[in-house]
């Protein structure tokens, strides 16, 4: 019997199954994209390395910073060159962190293998090269493919128009190969995507036109048709749009999308920011895809704000590797929620914690209750620090017991809704999770303050562990 059949050696990166990943080693480092673009500081964005080992002398501190060679990138989301989709490939290795720059259009490959605590820049893909070969700009989400290629969703053309969009393919050496989708099969808007090969499907979401969102959020732009409300269902790996799902007025600004991790499942969720609905989608009897609102966050009636009602603004969510719990954030309201989704059609609220937001005590904004009284939410200090902004990107430990949260969305939107975050910088919190009964609680000993960075306050966005996580790994 060969070693491969024995399963002892010669395997690729990641884990054979999501449940195997849950038993993986505890995280000791987190990589986080840190931004100066849009803050008024003429400094390059950087990749920060944070020590999250409670037994370490540098616990809860930034221990390394890798500045990018350019100014004005706006690092945003990140992905890996290789993940659990390549588990069966002994030649593959999860080595390079892929950093698309949303504003400049560059893509960086960062080597995390030489020294995981101090990553180094490996390669830079120039926007001119991407534009010349594909016509694409504003790269957003990067996912590794089982082929060894890297696929990146792009949100606009060079002028920031959302038309003729598609997906950039890089080879394993980060050379531009071209587009993934078939010619003529282009979505109206782009943002996130997730593929589920056993169902021959990839689904992408739709934020808005870069020409609109890079200037801050203007509600009129929604009426003007500059923001999306559709899901685009592609054949996988064929690249043909098979169905366009109109989420309607309940599904404005669909951002993050996640299938359940079990690759045999045909169910997933998408978070719709502006309407603050979690929408569940699944395959129907005829093979097409249907959808329904699974969770709704009611807007709050408020005083002293730009609008009389404030949406929660669901900006990020994730699903635990065992597909038991779904977590999402309300960036404006300021809470993080945990739902039990063992019955995917009927999510049950299991935990909730307030970690900032526009309605916390000390804010000028107050909520008006049905009886006409007003109130604000109690938000605790952490290590003597008042919590700024609202929860934005989240990342869950492999075992599901620790949830990390940053608080920067996009520099121009931060400036508009939470100017204090621009002025005083971001932070990372850790939320302790009760995975048995449900429940969320702030860890009082963990606070990473990006207001005290050497080059001044910066904005912390997406987080990745060196060994992969539940938002970058896809099983096939």
GROMACS .gro file of C-alpha atoms in nm:
model
  476
    1UNK     CA    1   0.000   0.000   0.000
    2UNK     CA    2   0.142   0.338  -0.098
    3UNK     CA    3   0.215   0.620   0.146
    4UNK     CA    4  -0.053   0.832  -0.021
    5UNK     CA    5  -0.319   0.569   0.040
    6UNK     CA    6  -0.203   0.535   0.398
    7UNK     CA    7  -0.257   0.909   0.429
    8UNK     CA    8   0.059   0.961   0.632
    9UNK     CA    9   0.264   1.169   0.395
   10UNK     CA   10   0.287   1.360   0.069
   11UNK     CA   11  -0.025   1.565   0.112
   12UNK     CA   12  -0.080   1.919  -0.001
   13UNK     CA   13  -0.171   2.227   0.204
   14UNK     CA   14  -0.462   2.259   0.440
   15UNK     CA   15  -0.681   1.976   0.562
   16UNK     CA   16  -0.870   1.685   0.408
   17UNK     CA   17  -1.204   1.796   0.554
   18UNK     CA   18  -1.345   2.094   0.746
   19UNK     CA   19  -1.371   1.880   1.060
   20UNK     CA   20  -1.003   1.788   1.027
   21UNK     CA   21  -0.929   2.160   1.012
   22UNK     CA   22  -1.116   2.214   1.340
   23UNK     CA   23  -0.864   1.985   1.507
   24UNK     CA   24  -0.572   2.183   1.362
   25UNK     CA   25  -0.320   2.371   1.577
   26UNK     CA   26  -0.425   2.676   1.776
   27UNK     CA   27  -0.344   3.006   1.606
   28UNK     CA   28  -0.038   3.192   1.735
   29UNK     CA   29  -0.012   3.463   1.466
   30UNK     CA   30  -0.256   3.672   1.266
   31UNK     CA   31  -0.170   3.867   0.951
   32UNK     CA   32  -0.376   4.183   0.908
   33UNK     CA   33  -0.395   4.433   0.623
   34UNK     CA   34  -0.322   4.782   0.759
   35UNK     CA   35  -0.410   5.094   0.562
   36UNK     CA   36  -0.285   5.454   0.543
   37UNK     CA   37  -0.444   5.519   0.202
   38UNK     CA   38  -0.728   5.769   0.243
   39UNK     CA   39  -0.627   5.873   0.595
   40UNK     CA   40  -0.427   6.179   0.494
   41UNK     CA   41  -0.094   6.013   0.575
   42UNK     CA   42   0.147   5.977   0.283
   43UNK     CA   43   0.265   5.636   0.399
   44UNK     CA   44   0.244   5.296   0.231
   45UNK     CA   45  -0.008   5.041   0.351
   46UNK     CA   46   0.145   4.742   0.525
   47UNK     CA   47   0.088   4.385   0.638
   48UNK     CA   48   0.096   4.362   1.016
   49UNK     CA   49   0.182   4.046   1.207
   50UNK     CA   50   0.004   4.018   1.542
   51UNK     CA   51   0.104   3.781   1.822
   52UNK     CA   52  -0.209   3.600   1.946
   53UNK     CA   53  -0.035   3.341   2.167
   54UNK     CA   54  -0.144   3.414   2.528
   55UNK     CA   55   0.175   3.250   2.656
   56UNK     CA   56   0.398   3.488   2.459
   57UNK     CA   57   0.569   3.797   2.599
   58UNK     CA   58   0.444   3.996   2.297
   59UNK     CA   59   0.082   3.871   2.320
   60UNK     CA   60  -0.172   4.112   2.171
   61UNK     CA   61   0.097   4.321   2.001
   62UNK     CA   62   0.202   4.400   1.644
   63UNK     CA   63   0.539   4.225   1.619
   64UNK     CA   64   0.622   4.298   1.253
   65UNK     CA   65   0.521   4.538   0.977
   66UNK     CA   66   0.584   4.480   0.608
   67UNK     CA   67   0.532   4.810   0.421
   68UNK     CA   68   0.433   4.789   0.056
   69UNK     CA   69   0.665   4.961  -0.195
   70UNK     CA   70   0.397   5.204  -0.314
   71UNK     CA   71   0.165   5.467  -0.170
   72UNK     CA   72  -0.211   5.478  -0.235
   73UNK     CA   73  -0.289   5.104  -0.265
   74UNK     CA   74  -0.571   5.054  -0.012
   75UNK     CA   75  -0.495   4.693   0.075
   76UNK     CA   76  -0.828   4.532   0.147
   77UNK     CA   77  -0.900   4.160   0.136
   78UNK     CA   78  -0.641   3.884   0.114
   79UNK     CA   79  -0.618   3.520   0.013
   80UNK     CA   80  -0.372   3.236  -0.025
   81UNK     CA   81  -0.188   3.101  -0.327
   82UNK     CA   82  -0.292   2.754  -0.216
   83UNK     CA   83  -0.536   2.612   0.039
   84UNK     CA   84  -0.739   2.301   0.124
   85UNK     CA   85  -0.871   2.284  -0.235
   86UNK     CA   86  -0.515   2.167  -0.318
   87UNK     CA   87  -0.497   1.919  -0.031
   88UNK     CA   88  -0.432   1.622  -0.259
   89UNK     CA   89  -0.145   1.793  -0.443
   90UNK     CA   90   0.192   1.718  -0.279
   91UNK     CA   91   0.356   1.984  -0.496
   92UNK     CA   92   0.138   2.265  -0.358
   93UNK     CA   93   0.219   2.470  -0.047
   94UNK     CA   94   0.035   2.745   0.139
   95UNK     CA   95   0.322   2.990   0.123
   96UNK     CA   96   0.217   3.317  -0.037
   97UNK     CA   97  -0.043   3.556   0.097
   98UNK     CA   98  -0.212   3.737  -0.193
   99UNK     CA   99  -0.288   4.104  -0.127
  100UNK     CA  100  -0.509   4.279  -0.385
  101UNK     CA  101  -0.504   4.660  -0.364
  102UNK     CA  102  -0.858   4.783  -0.415
  103UNK     CA  103  -0.774   5.141  -0.520
  104UNK     CA  104  -0.440   5.117  -0.705
  105UNK     CA  105  -0.519   4.784  -0.874
  106UNK     CA  106  -0.188   4.623  -0.776
  107UNK     CA  107  -0.163   4.272  -0.639
  108UNK     CA  108   0.117   4.172  -0.403
  109UNK     CA  109   0.239   3.822  -0.319
  110UNK     CA  110   0.393   3.801   0.027
  111UNK     CA  111   0.615   3.510   0.134
  112UNK     CA  112   0.510   3.387   0.479
  113UNK     CA  113   0.715   3.065   0.480
  114UNK     CA  114   1.073   3.191   0.524
  115UNK     CA  115   0.984   3.351   0.856
  116UNK     CA  116   0.614   3.342   0.948
  117UNK     CA  117   0.667   3.613   1.211
  118UNK     CA  118   0.832   3.847   0.958
  119UNK     CA  119   0.689   3.796   0.607
  120UNK     CA  120   0.870   3.936   0.303
  121UNK     CA  121   0.750   4.075  -0.029
  122UNK     CA  122   0.783   3.814  -0.304
  123UNK     CA  123   0.628   3.971  -0.613
  124UNK     CA  124   0.427   4.269  -0.733
  125UNK     CA  125   0.169   4.245  -1.013
  126UNK     CA  126   0.133   4.588  -1.170
  127UNK     CA  127  -0.210   4.731  -1.255
  128UNK     CA  128  -0.092   4.819  -1.607
  129UNK     CA  129  -0.018   4.452  -1.674
  130UNK     CA  130  -0.362   4.348  -1.547
  131UNK     CA  131  -0.537   4.622  -1.748
  132UNK     CA  132  -0.349   4.551  -2.068
  133UNK     CA  133  -0.424   4.177  -2.062
  134UNK     CA  134  -0.774   4.177  -1.912
  135UNK     CA  135  -0.918   4.531  -1.897
  136UNK     CA  136  -0.989   4.473  -1.527
  137UNK     CA  137  -0.921   4.698  -1.227
  138UNK     CA  138  -1.016   4.733  -0.859
  139UNK     CA  139  -0.923   4.376  -0.753
  140UNK     CA  140  -1.104   4.254  -0.442
  141UNK     CA  141  -1.136   3.886  -0.339
  142UNK     CA  142  -0.863   3.627  -0.406
  143UNK     CA  143  -0.927   3.252  -0.387
  144UNK     CA  144  -0.686   2.972  -0.468
  145UNK     CA  145  -0.803   2.704  -0.711
  146UNK     CA  146  -0.727   2.333  -0.710
  147UNK     CA  147  -0.542   2.388  -1.041
  148UNK     CA  148  -0.277   2.596  -0.862
  149UNK     CA  149  -0.411   2.916  -1.017
  150UNK     CA  150  -0.536   3.217  -0.819
  151UNK     CA  151  -0.866   3.380  -0.907
  152UNK     CA  152  -0.940   3.742  -0.816
  153UNK     CA  153  -1.274   3.922  -0.851
  154UNK     CA  154  -1.247   4.273  -0.998
  155UNK     CA  155  -1.494   4.552  -0.932
  156UNK     CA  156  -1.447   4.795  -1.218
  157UNK     CA  157  -1.265   4.912  -1.528
  158UNK     CA  158  -0.981   5.165  -1.514
  159UNK     CA  159  -1.232   5.452  -1.483
  160UNK     CA  160  -1.425   5.291  -1.198
  161UNK     CA  161  -1.725   5.190  -1.407
  162UNK     CA  162  -1.900   4.867  -1.312
  163UNK     CA  163  -1.943   4.710  -1.653
  164UNK     CA  164  -1.786   4.424  -1.842
  165UNK     CA  165  -1.653   4.291  -1.514
  166UNK     CA  166  -1.501   3.955  -1.447
  167UNK     CA  167  -1.240   3.749  -1.272
  168UNK     CA  168  -0.866   3.771  -1.309
  169UNK     CA  169  -0.662   3.451  -1.329
  170UNK     CA  170  -0.301   3.442  -1.209
  171UNK     CA  171  -0.081   3.137  -1.255
  172UNK     CA  172   0.109   2.983  -0.965
  173UNK     CA  173   0.398   3.226  -1.028
  174UNK     CA  174   0.160   3.525  -1.018
  175UNK     CA  175   0.174   3.594  -1.389
  176UNK     CA  176  -0.144   3.733  -1.547
  177UNK     CA  177  -0.311   3.455  -1.747
  178UNK     CA  178  -0.629   3.637  -1.846
  179UNK     CA  179  -0.991   3.618  -1.742
  180UNK     CA  180  -1.165   3.318  -1.590
  181UNK     CA  181  -1.520   3.374  -1.715
  182UNK     CA  182  -1.627   3.301  -2.071
  183UNK     CA  183  -1.644   3.599  -2.305
  184UNK     CA  184  -1.976   3.778  -2.275
  185UNK     CA  185  -2.052   3.626  -1.934
  186UNK     CA  186  -1.980   3.937  -1.732
  187UNK     CA  187  -2.161   4.051  -1.418
  188UNK     CA  188  -2.293   4.405  -1.378
  189UNK     CA  189  -2.120   4.445  -1.041
  190UNK     CA  190  -1.851   4.251  -0.860
  191UNK     CA  191  -1.739   4.184  -0.504
  192UNK     CA  192  -1.707   3.844  -0.337
  193UNK     CA  193  -1.740   3.488  -0.470
  194UNK     CA  194  -1.737   3.126  -0.352
  195UNK     CA  195  -1.729   2.804  -0.551
  196UNK     CA  196  -1.883   2.464  -0.467
  197UNK     CA  197  -1.740   2.219  -0.723
  198UNK     CA  198  -1.958   1.920  -0.633
  199UNK     CA  199  -2.255   2.127  -0.745
  200UNK     CA  200  -2.070   2.265  -1.049
  201UNK     CA  201  -2.136   2.617  -0.928
  202UNK     CA  202  -1.969   2.946  -0.839
  203UNK     CA  203  -2.175   3.240  -0.712
  204UNK     CA  204  -2.059   3.601  -0.702
  205UNK     CA  205  -2.205   3.909  -0.533
  206UNK     CA  206  -2.240   4.276  -0.626
  207UNK     CA  207  -2.125   4.577  -0.423
  208UNK     CA  208  -2.117   4.882  -0.648
  209UNK     CA  209  -1.931   5.093  -0.900
  210UNK     CA  210  -1.587   5.200  -0.772
  211UNK     CA  211  -1.656   5.549  -0.913
  212UNK     CA  212  -1.934   5.568  -0.651
  213UNK     CA  213  -1.807   5.382  -0.343
  214UNK     CA  214  -1.454   5.525  -0.351
  215UNK     CA  215  -1.603   5.869  -0.283
  216UNK     CA  216  -1.794   5.754   0.026
  217UNK     CA  217  -2.152   5.632   0.056
  218UNK     CA  218  -2.429   5.837  -0.103
  219UNK     CA  219  -2.780   5.693  -0.071
  220UNK     CA  220  -2.876   5.862  -0.399
  221UNK     CA  221  -2.624   5.640  -0.577
  222UNK     CA  222  -2.838   5.338  -0.481
  223UNK     CA  223  -3.141   5.492  -0.655
  224UNK     CA  224  -2.915   5.584  -0.947
  225UNK     CA  225  -2.832   5.217  -1.002
  226UNK     CA  226  -2.467   5.243  -0.898
  227UNK     CA  227  -2.499   4.965  -0.638
  228UNK     CA  228  -2.595   4.601  -0.681
  229UNK     CA  229  -2.866   4.364  -0.557
  230UNK     CA  230  -2.794   4.052  -0.760
  231UNK     CA  231  -2.617   3.718  -0.729
  232UNK     CA  232  -2.453   3.576  -1.040
  233UNK     CA  233  -2.458   3.196  -1.067
  234UNK     CA  234  -2.179   3.054  -1.286
  235UNK     CA  235  -2.105   2.707  -1.411
  236UNK     CA  236  -1.791   2.574  -1.243
  237UNK     CA  237  -1.532   2.550  -1.377
  238UNK     CA  238  -1.690   2.652  -1.710
  239UNK     CA  239  -1.731   3.023  -1.639
  240UNK     CA  240  -2.074   3.074  -1.794
  241UNK     CA  241  -2.347   3.272  -1.615
  242UNK     CA  242  -2.634   3.024  -1.577
  243UNK     CA  243  -2.864   3.237  -1.362
  244UNK     CA  244  -2.886   3.591  -1.229
  245UNK     CA  245  -3.075   3.615  -0.901
  246UNK     CA  246  -3.241   3.949  -0.827
  247UNK     CA  247  -3.251   3.976  -0.448
  248UNK     CA  248  -3.496   4.264  -0.477
  249UNK     CA  249  -3.539   4.551  -0.232
  250UNK     CA  250  -3.462   4.313   0.057
  251UNK     CA  251  -3.117   4.237  -0.082
  252UNK     CA  252  -2.942   4.569  -0.139
  253UNK     CA  253  -2.560   4.564  -0.146
  254UNK     CA  254  -2.493   4.188  -0.118
  255UNK     CA  255  -2.134   4.164   0.004
  256UNK     CA  256  -1.976   3.852   0.158
  257UNK     CA  257  -2.094   3.511   0.036
  258UNK     CA  258  -2.023   3.173   0.195
  259UNK     CA  259  -2.140   2.824   0.114
  260UNK     CA  260  -2.157   2.578   0.400
  261UNK     CA  261  -1.812   2.421   0.436
  262UNK     CA  262  -1.933   2.066   0.377
  263UNK     CA  263  -1.870   2.045  -0.001
  264UNK     CA  264  -2.166   1.812  -0.050
  265UNK     CA  265  -2.408   2.081   0.067
  266UNK     CA  266  -2.590   2.307  -0.178
  267UNK     CA  267  -2.670   2.579   0.075
  268UNK     CA  268  -2.507   2.911   0.157
  269UNK     CA  269  -2.570   3.263   0.280
  270UNK     CA  270  -2.503   3.616   0.162
  271UNK     CA  271  -2.499   3.927   0.380
  272UNK     CA  272  -2.685   4.223   0.231
  273UNK     CA  273  -2.538   4.533   0.392
  274UNK     CA  274  -2.782   4.815   0.330
  275UNK     CA  275  -3.099   4.618   0.403
  276UNK     CA  276  -2.921   4.424   0.680
  277UNK     CA  277  -3.061   4.086   0.581
  278UNK     CA  278  -2.885   3.750   0.578
  279UNK     CA  279  -3.022   3.570   0.273
  280UNK     CA  280  -3.003   3.193   0.240
  281UNK     CA  281  -2.972   3.038  -0.104
  282UNK     CA  282  -2.996   2.674  -0.211
  283UNK     CA  283  -3.057   2.452  -0.509
  284UNK     CA  284  -3.418   2.387  -0.607
  285UNK     CA  285  -3.574   2.071  -0.748
  286UNK     CA  286  -3.519   2.183  -1.109
  287UNK     CA  287  -3.149   2.252  -1.052
  288UNK     CA  288  -3.180   2.631  -1.039
  289UNK     CA  289  -3.105   2.835  -0.729
  290UNK     CA  290  -3.363   2.990  -0.499
  291UNK     CA  291  -3.331   3.229  -0.207
  292UNK     CA  292  -3.513   3.356   0.102
  293UNK     CA  293  -3.444   3.599   0.386
  294UNK     CA  294  -3.307   3.394   0.676
  295UNK     CA  295  -3.228   3.669   0.930
  296UNK     CA  296  -3.339   4.033   0.940
  297UNK     CA  297  -3.185   4.311   1.146
  298UNK     CA  298  -3.444   4.580   1.195
  299UNK     CA  299  -3.333   4.940   1.137
  300UNK     CA  300  -3.333   5.157   1.448
  301UNK     CA  301  -3.526   5.481   1.476
  302UNK     CA  302  -3.261   5.734   1.578
  303UNK     CA  303  -3.207   6.100   1.661
  304UNK     CA  304  -2.903   6.318   1.575
  305UNK     CA  305  -2.796   6.113   1.273
  306UNK     CA  306  -2.795   6.171   0.896
  307UNK     CA  307  -3.112   5.963   0.849
  308UNK     CA  308  -3.414   5.904   1.074
  309UNK     CA  309  -3.350   5.529   1.062
  310UNK     CA  310  -3.016   5.349   1.097
  311UNK     CA  311  -2.956   5.008   0.934
  312UNK     CA  312  -2.735   4.757   1.112
  313UNK     CA  313  -2.513   4.739   0.801
  314UNK     CA  314  -2.405   4.376   0.788
  315UNK     CA  315  -2.059   4.401   0.637
  316UNK     CA  316  -1.896   4.068   0.719
  317UNK     CA  317  -2.001   3.722   0.827
  318UNK     CA  318  -1.858   3.374   0.847
  319UNK     CA  319  -1.959   3.016   0.921
  320UNK     CA  320  -1.782   2.785   1.168
  321UNK     CA  321  -1.604   2.491   1.010
  322UNK     CA  322  -1.857   2.242   1.146
  323UNK     CA  323  -2.140   2.445   0.987
  324UNK     CA  324  -2.309   2.484   1.328
  325UNK     CA  325  -2.278   2.858   1.381
  326UNK     CA  326  -2.300   3.169   1.166
  327UNK     CA  327  -2.150   3.496   1.293
  328UNK     CA  328  -2.208   3.844   1.155
  329UNK     CA  329  -2.141   4.206   1.242
  330UNK     CA  330  -2.358   4.516   1.238
  331UNK     CA  331  -2.101   4.786   1.160
  332UNK     CA  332  -2.327   5.081   1.240
  333UNK     CA  333  -2.527   4.937   1.531
  334UNK     CA  334  -2.209   4.795   1.687
  335UNK     CA  335  -2.295   4.435   1.775
  336UNK     CA  336  -2.163   4.093   1.676
  337UNK     CA  337  -2.415   3.809   1.659
  338UNK     CA  338  -2.393   3.430   1.673
  339UNK     CA  339  -2.669   3.215   1.521
  340UNK     CA  340  -2.712   2.839   1.540
  341UNK     CA  341  -2.771   2.720   1.182
  342UNK     CA  342  -2.790   2.344   1.238
  343UNK     CA  343  -3.127   2.389   1.071
  344UNK     CA  344  -3.012   2.623   0.790
  345UNK     CA  345  -3.369   2.735   0.717
  346UNK     CA  346  -3.428   2.845   1.076
  347UNK     CA  347  -3.129   3.027   1.230
  348UNK     CA  348  -3.157   3.076   1.607
  349UNK     CA  349  -2.985   3.365   1.787
  350UNK     CA  350  -2.735   3.208   2.029
  351UNK     CA  351  -2.511   3.499   2.130
  352UNK     CA  352  -2.472   3.874   2.096
  353UNK     CA  353  -2.209   4.121   2.217
  354UNK     CA  354  -2.175   4.501   2.178
  355UNK     CA  355  -1.827   4.616   2.080
  356UNK     CA  356  -1.874   4.974   1.958
  357UNK     CA  357  -2.116   5.135   1.716
  358UNK     CA  358  -2.287   5.468   1.667
  359UNK     CA  359  -2.540   5.419   1.946
  360UNK     CA  360  -2.302   5.344   2.234
  361UNK     CA  361  -2.310   5.562   2.545
  362UNK     CA  362  -2.107   5.876   2.489
  363UNK     CA  363  -2.223   5.907   2.128
  364UNK     CA  364  -2.444   6.195   2.014
  365UNK     CA  365  -2.682   5.947   1.847
  366UNK     CA  366  -2.969   5.806   2.051
  367UNK     CA  367  -3.221   5.535   1.969
  368UNK     CA  368  -3.590   5.612   1.998
  369UNK     CA  369  -3.793   5.327   2.145
  370UNK     CA  370  -4.153   5.253   2.048
  371UNK     CA  371  -4.283   5.430   2.360
  372UNK     CA  372  -4.093   5.747   2.267
  373UNK     CA  373  -3.819   5.706   2.526
  374UNK     CA  374  -3.456   5.710   2.413
  375UNK     CA  375  -3.162   5.487   2.497
  376UNK     CA  376  -2.800   5.406   2.416
  377UNK     CA  377  -2.605   5.083   2.446
  378UNK     CA  378  -2.349   5.005   2.715
  379UNK     CA  379  -2.014   4.913   2.559
  380UNK     CA  380  -1.733   4.812   2.798
  381UNK     CA  381  -1.380   4.945   2.783
  382UNK     CA  382  -1.108   4.691   2.706
  383UNK     CA  383  -0.775   4.731   2.885
  384UNK     CA  384  -0.874   5.091   2.960
  385UNK     CA  385  -0.961   5.169   2.597
  386UNK     CA  386  -1.296   5.303   2.476
  387UNK     CA  387  -1.401   5.097   2.175
  388UNK     CA  388  -1.399   5.301   1.854
  389UNK     CA  389  -1.601   5.250   1.538
  390UNK     CA  390  -1.803   4.934   1.487
  391UNK     CA  391  -1.714   4.568   1.428
  392UNK     CA  392  -1.622   4.513   1.064
  393UNK     CA  393  -1.409   4.214   0.953
  394UNK     CA  394  -1.416   3.899   1.164
  395UNK     CA  395  -1.210   3.581   1.172
  396UNK     CA  396  -1.279   3.263   1.369
  397UNK     CA  397  -1.023   3.025   1.518
  398UNK     CA  398  -1.020   2.678   1.364
  399UNK     CA  399  -1.175   2.524   1.675
  400UNK     CA  400  -1.445   2.792   1.672
  401UNK     CA  401  -1.373   2.923   2.022
  402UNK     CA  402  -1.212   3.261   1.948
  403UNK     CA  403  -1.351   3.529   1.721
  404UNK     CA  404  -1.129   3.822   1.621
  405UNK     CA  405  -1.280   4.152   1.503
  406UNK     CA  406  -1.133   4.462   1.335
  407UNK     CA  407  -1.324   4.788   1.287
  408UNK     CA  408  -1.227   4.949   0.953
  409UNK     CA  409  -1.447   4.904   0.646
  410UNK     CA  410  -1.294   5.123   0.373
  411UNK     CA  411  -1.107   5.447   0.434
  412UNK     CA  412  -1.360   5.679   0.271
  413UNK     CA  413  -1.651   5.513   0.453
  414UNK     CA  414  -1.461   5.516   0.783
  415UNK     CA  415  -1.403   5.889   0.734
  416UNK     CA  416  -1.774   5.944   0.673
  417UNK     CA  417  -1.927   5.732   0.949
  418UNK     CA  418  -1.649   5.695   1.208
  419UNK     CA  419  -1.401   5.984   1.171
  420UNK     CA  420  -1.262   5.893   1.515
  421UNK     CA  421  -1.122   5.572   1.366
  422UNK     CA  422  -0.929   5.774   1.105
  423UNK     CA  423  -0.800   6.004   1.377
  424UNK     CA  424  -0.722   5.747   1.648
  425UNK     CA  425  -0.673   5.427   1.447
  426UNK     CA  426  -0.825   5.080   1.443
  427UNK     CA  427  -0.814   4.800   1.693
  428UNK     CA  428  -0.852   4.424   1.704
  429UNK     CA  429  -1.066   4.257   1.970
  430UNK     CA  430  -1.097   3.891   2.064
  431UNK     CA  431  -1.438   3.750   2.148
  432UNK     CA  432  -1.457   3.427   2.349
  433UNK     CA  433  -1.717   3.190   2.203
  434UNK     CA  434  -1.927   2.935   2.387
  435UNK     CA  435  -1.952   2.660   2.127
  436UNK     CA  436  -2.166   2.433   2.345
  437UNK     CA  437  -2.461   2.646   2.454
  438UNK     CA  438  -2.386   2.955   2.245
  439UNK     CA  439  -2.272   3.291   2.374
  440UNK     CA  440  -2.017   3.567   2.308
  441UNK     CA  441  -1.797   3.754   2.557
  442UNK     CA  442  -1.518   4.010   2.506
  443UNK     CA  443  -1.174   3.884   2.614
  444UNK     CA  444  -1.062   4.157   2.860
  445UNK     CA  445  -0.691   4.076   2.812
  446UNK     CA  446  -0.670   4.121   2.434
  447UNK     CA  447  -0.658   4.461   2.263
  448UNK     CA  448  -0.439   4.546   1.964
  449UNK     CA  449  -0.425   4.924   1.928
  450UNK     CA  450  -0.340   5.053   1.580
  451UNK     CA  451  -0.358   5.407   1.713
  452UNK     CA  452  -0.006   5.362   1.848
  453UNK     CA  453   0.170   5.253   1.530
  454UNK     CA  454   0.518   5.398   1.456
  455UNK     CA  455   0.393   5.594   1.153
  456UNK     CA  456   0.071   5.704   1.320
  457UNK     CA  457  -0.281   5.560   1.350
  458UNK     CA  458  -0.369   5.307   1.079
  459UNK     CA  459  -0.679   5.116   0.969
  460UNK     CA  460  -0.684   4.739   1.029
  461UNK     CA  461  -0.901   4.536   0.794
  462UNK     CA  462  -0.886   4.165   0.702
  463UNK     CA  463  -0.713   3.894   0.908
  464UNK     CA  464  -0.555   3.563   0.809
  465UNK     CA  465  -0.379   3.284   1.001
  466UNK     CA  466  -0.066   3.125   0.850
  467UNK     CA  467  -0.241   2.786   0.845
  468UNK     CA  468  -0.563   2.894   0.677
  469UNK     CA  469  -0.909   2.967   0.811
  470UNK     CA  470  -1.283   2.932   0.752
  471UNK     CA  471  -1.309   3.222   0.504
  472UNK     CA  472  -1.019   3.134   0.273
  473UNK     CA  473  -1.031   2.753   0.260
  474UNK     CA  474  -1.268   2.576   0.020
  475UNK     CA  475  -1.304   2.199   0.010
  476UNK     CA  476  -1.370   2.008  -0.309
   0.00000   0.00000   0.00000
